[in-house]
């Protein structure tokens, strides 16, 4: 029975979801309908949590707007979300960052995740070093 439900909901899942997690700074583009017009509205902030659950998966984004903390919960597979852009990867050690609600200013900053460069396929490290020296 569960396999049938999983197969049925599999068709409705989004395929264009980037990999992101708590601590990442994202920009969520939401379709807003006003009358007979439709426009895109961006909500940029830090992901403070993600709740799994297949089709019901949600994520919470927090930003500070004019000194007031604003949180918004987005359904991940909703058709109202046009796209999700990951702007910055954050290094955190928790799955839920609810402690950020009590912090202000520089204390609410999240350290950026260190980037590692991966050489392209077929190129050895010494060849890559020689190419950068030239």
PDB file of C-alpha atoms in Angstrom:
ATOM      1  CA  UNK A   1       0.000   0.000   0.000  1.00  0.00           C
ATOM      2  CA  UNK A   2       2.774   2.450   0.931  1.00  0.00           C
ATOM      3  CA  UNK A   3       4.590   1.783  -2.337  1.00  0.00           C
ATOM      4  CA  UNK A   4       1.501   2.776  -4.300  1.00  0.00           C
ATOM      5  CA  UNK A   5       1.203   6.046  -2.388  1.00  0.00           C
ATOM      6  CA  UNK A   6       4.907   6.777  -2.852  1.00  0.00           C
ATOM      7  CA  UNK A   7       4.680   6.100  -6.583  1.00  0.00           C
ATOM      8  CA  UNK A   8       1.569   8.259  -6.881  1.00  0.00           C
ATOM      9  CA  UNK A   9       3.143  11.271  -5.152  1.00  0.00           C
ATOM     10  CA  UNK A  10       6.485  10.849  -6.953  1.00  0.00           C
ATOM     11  CA  UNK A  11       5.058  12.534 -10.064  1.00  0.00           C
ATOM     12  CA  UNK A  12       4.237  15.743  -8.149  1.00  0.00           C
ATOM     13  CA  UNK A  13       7.709  16.240  -6.632  1.00  0.00           C
ATOM     14  CA  UNK A  14       9.841  19.053  -8.049  1.00  0.00           C
ATOM     15  CA  UNK A  15      12.946  18.059  -9.949  1.00  0.00           C
ATOM     16  CA  UNK A  16      14.670  21.485  -9.936  1.00  0.00           C
ATOM     17  CA  UNK A  17      15.301  21.787  -6.184  1.00  0.00           C
ATOM     18  CA  UNK A  18      18.917  22.728  -5.375  1.00  0.00           C
ATOM     19  CA  UNK A  19      20.627  21.078  -2.431  1.00  0.00           C
ATOM     20  CA  UNK A  20      20.525  23.408   0.564  1.00  0.00           C
ATOM     21  CA  UNK A  21      20.268  23.076   4.297  1.00  0.00           C
ATOM     22  CA  UNK A  22      20.182  24.991   7.555  1.00  0.00           C
ATOM     23  CA  UNK A  23      22.594  27.928   7.629  1.00  0.00           C
ATOM     24  CA  UNK A  24      22.491  28.516   3.882  1.00  0.00           C
ATOM     25  CA  UNK A  25      21.409  31.916   2.587  1.00  0.00           C
ATOM     26  CA  UNK A  26      18.772  31.472  -0.088  1.00  0.00           C
ATOM     27  CA  UNK A  27      16.597  33.643  -2.263  1.00  0.00           C
ATOM     28  CA  UNK A  28      13.123  32.186  -2.772  1.00  0.00           C
ATOM     29  CA  UNK A  29      11.198  33.572  -5.749  1.00  0.00           C
ATOM     30  CA  UNK A  30       7.454  33.353  -5.094  1.00  0.00           C
ATOM     31  CA  UNK A  31       4.680  33.863  -7.644  1.00  0.00           C
ATOM     32  CA  UNK A  32       2.264  36.502  -6.339  1.00  0.00           C
ATOM     33  CA  UNK A  33      -1.116  36.939  -8.038  1.00  0.00           C
ATOM     34  CA  UNK A  34      -2.710  40.380  -7.703  1.00  0.00           C
ATOM     35  CA  UNK A  35      -5.975  40.610  -9.564  1.00  0.00           C
ATOM     36  CA  UNK A  36      -5.343  39.311 -13.060  1.00  0.00           C
ATOM     37  CA  UNK A  37      -1.590  40.034 -12.951  1.00  0.00           C
ATOM     38  CA  UNK A  38       1.183  37.762 -11.748  1.00  0.00           C
ATOM     39  CA  UNK A  39       4.637  38.843 -10.580  1.00  0.00           C
ATOM     40  CA  UNK A  40       7.652  37.333  -8.850  1.00  0.00           C
ATOM     41  CA  UNK A  41       8.605  38.418  -5.341  1.00  0.00           C
ATOM     42  CA  UNK A  42      11.951  37.492  -3.771  1.00  0.00           C
ATOM     43  CA  UNK A  43      12.331  36.525  -0.115  1.00  0.00           C
ATOM     44  CA  UNK A  44      16.009  36.378   0.841  1.00  0.00           C
ATOM     45  CA  UNK A  45      17.193  35.039   4.166  1.00  0.00           C
ATOM     46  CA  UNK A  46      18.824  32.235   6.128  1.00  0.00           C
ATOM     47  CA  UNK A  47      17.367  28.741   6.195  1.00  0.00           C
ATOM     48  CA  UNK A  48      16.757  27.939   9.867  1.00  0.00           C
ATOM     49  CA  UNK A  49      15.135  24.552   9.400  1.00  0.00           C
ATOM     50  CA  UNK A  50      13.879  21.957   7.019  1.00  0.00           C
ATOM     51  CA  UNK A  51      11.106  19.438   7.623  1.00  0.00           C
ATOM     52  CA  UNK A  52      11.138  16.314   5.472  1.00  0.00           C
ATOM     53  CA  UNK A  53       8.038  14.458   4.429  1.00  0.00           C
ATOM     54  CA  UNK A  54       7.937  13.805   0.715  1.00  0.00           C
ATOM     55  CA  UNK A  55       5.312  15.981  -0.907  1.00  0.00           C
ATOM     56  CA  UNK A  56       4.697  17.869   2.366  1.00  0.00           C
ATOM     57  CA  UNK A  57       8.351  18.913   2.808  1.00  0.00           C
ATOM     58  CA  UNK A  58       8.794  22.485   4.060  1.00  0.00           C
ATOM     59  CA  UNK A  59      11.660  24.805   4.895  1.00  0.00           C
ATOM     60  CA  UNK A  60      11.770  27.938   7.044  1.00  0.00           C
ATOM     61  CA  UNK A  61      13.618  31.086   5.973  1.00  0.00           C
ATOM     62  CA  UNK A  62      14.408  33.933   8.390  1.00  0.00           C
ATOM     63  CA  UNK A  63      15.463  37.481   7.582  1.00  0.00           C
ATOM     64  CA  UNK A  64      15.631  40.753   9.484  1.00  0.00           C
ATOM     65  CA  UNK A  65      13.642  43.488   7.778  1.00  0.00           C
ATOM     66  CA  UNK A  66      13.876  47.015   9.205  1.00  0.00           C
ATOM     67  CA  UNK A  67      14.986  45.660  12.576  1.00  0.00           C
ATOM     68  CA  UNK A  68      12.175  43.106  12.833  1.00  0.00           C
ATOM     69  CA  UNK A  69      12.773  39.392  12.379  1.00  0.00           C
ATOM     70  CA  UNK A  70      10.535  37.845   9.727  1.00  0.00           C
ATOM     71  CA  UNK A  71      10.177  34.100   9.211  1.00  0.00           C
ATOM     72  CA  UNK A  72       8.351  32.417   6.401  1.00  0.00           C
ATOM     73  CA  UNK A  73       7.605  28.726   5.938  1.00  0.00           C
ATOM     74  CA  UNK A  74       7.642  27.555   2.325  1.00  0.00           C
ATOM     75  CA  UNK A  75       6.298  24.246   1.018  1.00  0.00           C
ATOM     76  CA  UNK A  76       9.187  22.909  -1.059  1.00  0.00           C
ATOM     77  CA  UNK A  77       7.112  21.336  -3.825  1.00  0.00           C
ATOM     78  CA  UNK A  78       4.574  24.164  -4.137  1.00  0.00           C
ATOM     79  CA  UNK A  79       3.804  25.503  -7.623  1.00  0.00           C
ATOM     80  CA  UNK A  80       3.838  29.056  -6.206  1.00  0.00           C
ATOM     81  CA  UNK A  81       7.628  28.841  -5.787  1.00  0.00           C
ATOM     82  CA  UNK A  82       9.207  29.829  -9.094  1.00  0.00           C
ATOM     83  CA  UNK A  83      12.802  29.057  -8.133  1.00  0.00           C
ATOM     84  CA  UNK A  84      15.232  28.820  -5.225  1.00  0.00           C
ATOM     85  CA  UNK A  85      18.704  30.356  -5.513  1.00  0.00           C
ATOM     86  CA  UNK A  86      21.420  29.350  -3.034  1.00  0.00           C
ATOM     87  CA  UNK A  87      23.513  32.480  -2.488  1.00  0.00           C
ATOM     88  CA  UNK A  88      25.863  31.343   0.282  1.00  0.00           C
ATOM     89  CA  UNK A  89      26.624  28.106   2.112  1.00  0.00           C
ATOM     90  CA  UNK A  90      26.727  28.344   5.894  1.00  0.00           C
ATOM     91  CA  UNK A  91      28.654  26.129   8.306  1.00  0.00           C
ATOM     92  CA  UNK A  92      26.400  25.108  11.215  1.00  0.00           C
ATOM     93  CA  UNK A  93      26.292  22.188  13.625  1.00  0.00           C
ATOM     94  CA  UNK A  94      22.551  22.008  14.203  1.00  0.00           C
ATOM     95  CA  UNK A  95      19.598  20.889  12.097  1.00  0.00           C
ATOM     96  CA  UNK A  96      17.291  23.581  13.467  1.00  0.00           C
ATOM     97  CA  UNK A  97      18.657  27.084  14.030  1.00  0.00           C
ATOM     98  CA  UNK A  98      15.866  28.396  16.244  1.00  0.00           C
ATOM     99  CA  UNK A  99      18.462  29.915  18.577  1.00  0.00           C
ATOM    100  CA  UNK A 100      18.969  32.673  15.972  1.00  0.00           C
ATOM    101  CA  UNK A 101      15.624  34.142  17.051  1.00  0.00           C
ATOM    102  CA  UNK A 102      17.186  35.367  20.284  1.00  0.00           C
ATOM    103  CA  UNK A 103      20.352  36.832  18.746  1.00  0.00           C
ATOM    104  CA  UNK A 104      20.847  40.313  17.308  1.00  0.00           C
ATOM    105  CA  UNK A 105      23.360  41.944  15.022  1.00  0.00           C
ATOM    106  CA  UNK A 106      26.746  40.319  14.566  1.00  0.00           C
ATOM    107  CA  UNK A 107      25.938  37.511  17.003  1.00  0.00           C
ATOM    108  CA  UNK A 108      23.371  36.196  14.514  1.00  0.00           C
ATOM    109  CA  UNK A 109      25.999  35.751  11.789  1.00  0.00           C
ATOM    110  CA  UNK A 110      26.735  32.302  10.415  1.00  0.00           C
ATOM    111  CA  UNK A 111      30.221  31.264   9.363  1.00  0.00           C
ATOM    112  CA  UNK A 112      30.600  30.520   5.661  1.00  0.00           C
ATOM    113  CA  UNK A 113      31.381  26.953   4.657  1.00  0.00           C
ATOM    114  CA  UNK A 114      34.904  26.530   3.288  1.00  0.00           C
ATOM    115  CA  UNK A 115      34.980  25.832  -0.426  1.00  0.00           C
ATOM    116  CA  UNK A 116      37.145  23.112  -1.863  1.00  0.00           C
ATOM    117  CA  UNK A 117      38.116  23.086  -5.511  1.00  0.00           C
ATOM    118  CA  UNK A 118      37.768  19.790  -7.291  1.00  0.00           C
ATOM    119  CA  UNK A 119      39.931  19.250 -10.391  1.00  0.00           C
ATOM    120  CA  UNK A 120      38.067  18.363 -13.554  1.00  0.00           C
ATOM    121  CA  UNK A 121      38.058  14.760 -14.742  1.00  0.00           C
ATOM    122  CA  UNK A 122      41.169  13.553 -16.529  1.00  0.00           C
ATOM    123  CA  UNK A 123      43.452  16.293 -15.144  1.00  0.00           C
ATOM    124  CA  UNK A 124      46.012  15.326 -12.522  1.00  0.00           C
ATOM    125  CA  UNK A 125      46.944  17.683  -9.689  1.00  0.00           C
ATOM    126  CA  UNK A 126      50.503  18.304 -10.964  1.00  0.00           C
ATOM    127  CA  UNK A 127      49.170  19.169 -14.439  1.00  0.00           C
ATOM    128  CA  UNK A 128      46.706  21.567 -12.871  1.00  0.00           C
ATOM    129  CA  UNK A 129      49.435  23.227 -10.786  1.00  0.00           C
ATOM    130  CA  UNK A 130      51.619  23.643 -13.870  1.00  0.00           C
ATOM    131  CA  UNK A 131      48.734  25.225 -15.769  1.00  0.00           C
ATOM    132  CA  UNK A 132      48.116  27.780 -13.009  1.00  0.00           C
ATOM    133  CA  UNK A 133      51.805  28.737 -12.780  1.00  0.00           C
ATOM    134  CA  UNK A 134      51.979  29.660 -16.479  1.00  0.00           C
TER     135      UNK A 134
END
